[in-house]
C-alpha cells in the first residue's frame, strides 16, 4: 500500500527491473512469441488466471491460442479470465463492438473455456471487480494493448497510479482511434467505460504488452525513457518486476530518441 501511495505522490524510484523488449518483424511473429508465453503459463498451471485485452493488438495472439487448443497443445478447461474493460451504455446497434462479443468471437467461442469462468467489469460490478480478482488468487498473466496516447486499458492520461477498477470518461483522442469500429464516427463511440485501474494491472504477477504501428511509437519511447509520467499511463510499467514488451519495427522506431 505504501508503495502505491509513494508513487502516486510523485516520489521518484530507481527502476530495478527493466522491461524486456522484443522487437518483431510483424504481427504474426508477435502472435507466435506471445502465445508461447501464455501456453507455457497454462501448461504449468492449468487453473491459470488470465487478464485479457481487446483491440487489434492481441488478435494474432488469440489466433495462435485457438490453434494450439484445437491441436490439443493447451487446454482452457480450468482457466479463469478477467477482461480489462468494457464499454458503458453501448448502443444496441453496436453490440458487436462490446468487449464481451469481441472475446467470444476471437477466443472464447473457439477454445474449451467455461463462459462462467470469464469475467468483465460493469457498472454493477465495478466495486467488487478487484475483490473477485483477489478471490481467484490474483492475475497470473496480464495481456495489455496500448493506446496512441499511452493509455493501458482505459486508464487515460492523468489516471492516478493507485486507481483500482473504476468508471472512466473516454477521451476524444481515444474516440478518434476507436471510431473505425463505429462507422468511422467518433460521436458513436461510447463516452464511458469501466476499466481495471493501474493498481489492478500492476498487481498481476506477469505482464505482456503488445504494440504495433508507427502511431504507438511515441508511447513506447516514453516507456523506455525510464521515468514515470502520469500523462503517459504506460510508463507505470517500469515499476513492475516482470514485463515483456512485444513491438514491431515501427512501434520501436522512436526508442532512445
Coordinates of C-alpha atoms in Angstrom, one line a residue, residues 52-55 62 80-88 90 94-111 113-122 125 129 132 154 194:
X52 CA -7.2 -10.2 -21.2
X53 CA -7.3 -7.3 -23.6
X54 CA -9.3 -6.4 -26.6
X55 CA -8.5 -4.4 -29.7
X62 CA -5.6 -15.2 -29.8
X80 CA -10.2 -18.2 -15.4
X81 CA -10.2 -14.9 -17.2
X82 CA -10.8 -11.2 -16.3
X83 CA -11.0 -8.7 -19.0
X84 CA -9.5 -5.3 -18.6
X85 CA -12.5 -3.2 -19.6
X86 CA -16.0 -2.8 -21.1
X87 CA -18.0 0.0 -22.6
X88 CA -20.8 1.6 -20.7
X90 CA -23.2 0.8 -25.6
X94 CA -23.1 -1.7 -31.9
X95 CA -23.5 -4.7 -29.7
X96 CA -20.9 -6.5 -31.9
X97 CA -18.4 -3.9 -30.6
X98 CA -18.8 -4.9 -27.0
X99 CA -15.7 -6.4 -25.5
X100 CA -17.7 -9.5 -24.4
X101 CA -18.6 -10.1 -28.0
X102 CA -15.0 -9.4 -29.2
X103 CA -13.7 -12.0 -26.8
X104 CA -16.4 -14.6 -27.7
X105 CA -15.6 -14.2 -31.4
X106 CA -11.8 -14.1 -31.2
X107 CA -11.2 -16.5 -28.4
X108 CA -13.8 -17.9 -26.1
X109 CA -16.1 -19.5 -28.7
X110 CA -13.1 -21.3 -30.2
X111 CA -11.5 -22.8 -27.1
X113 CA -13.0 -22.3 -21.7
X114 CA -16.1 -22.2 -19.5
X115 CA -18.0 -19.0 -20.1
X116 CA -18.8 -18.9 -16.3
X117 CA -15.1 -18.5 -15.8
X118 CA -14.9 -15.4 -17.9
X119 CA -15.4 -12.0 -16.3
X120 CA -15.9 -8.5 -17.4
X121 CA -16.3 -5.3 -15.4
X122 CA -19.6 -3.5 -15.4
X125 CA -19.6 -5.0 -10.5
X129 CA -14.2 -6.5 -9.5
X132 CA -13.3 -11.0 -7.4
X154 CA -9.0 2.7 -20.4
X194 CA -15.4 0.5 -16.8

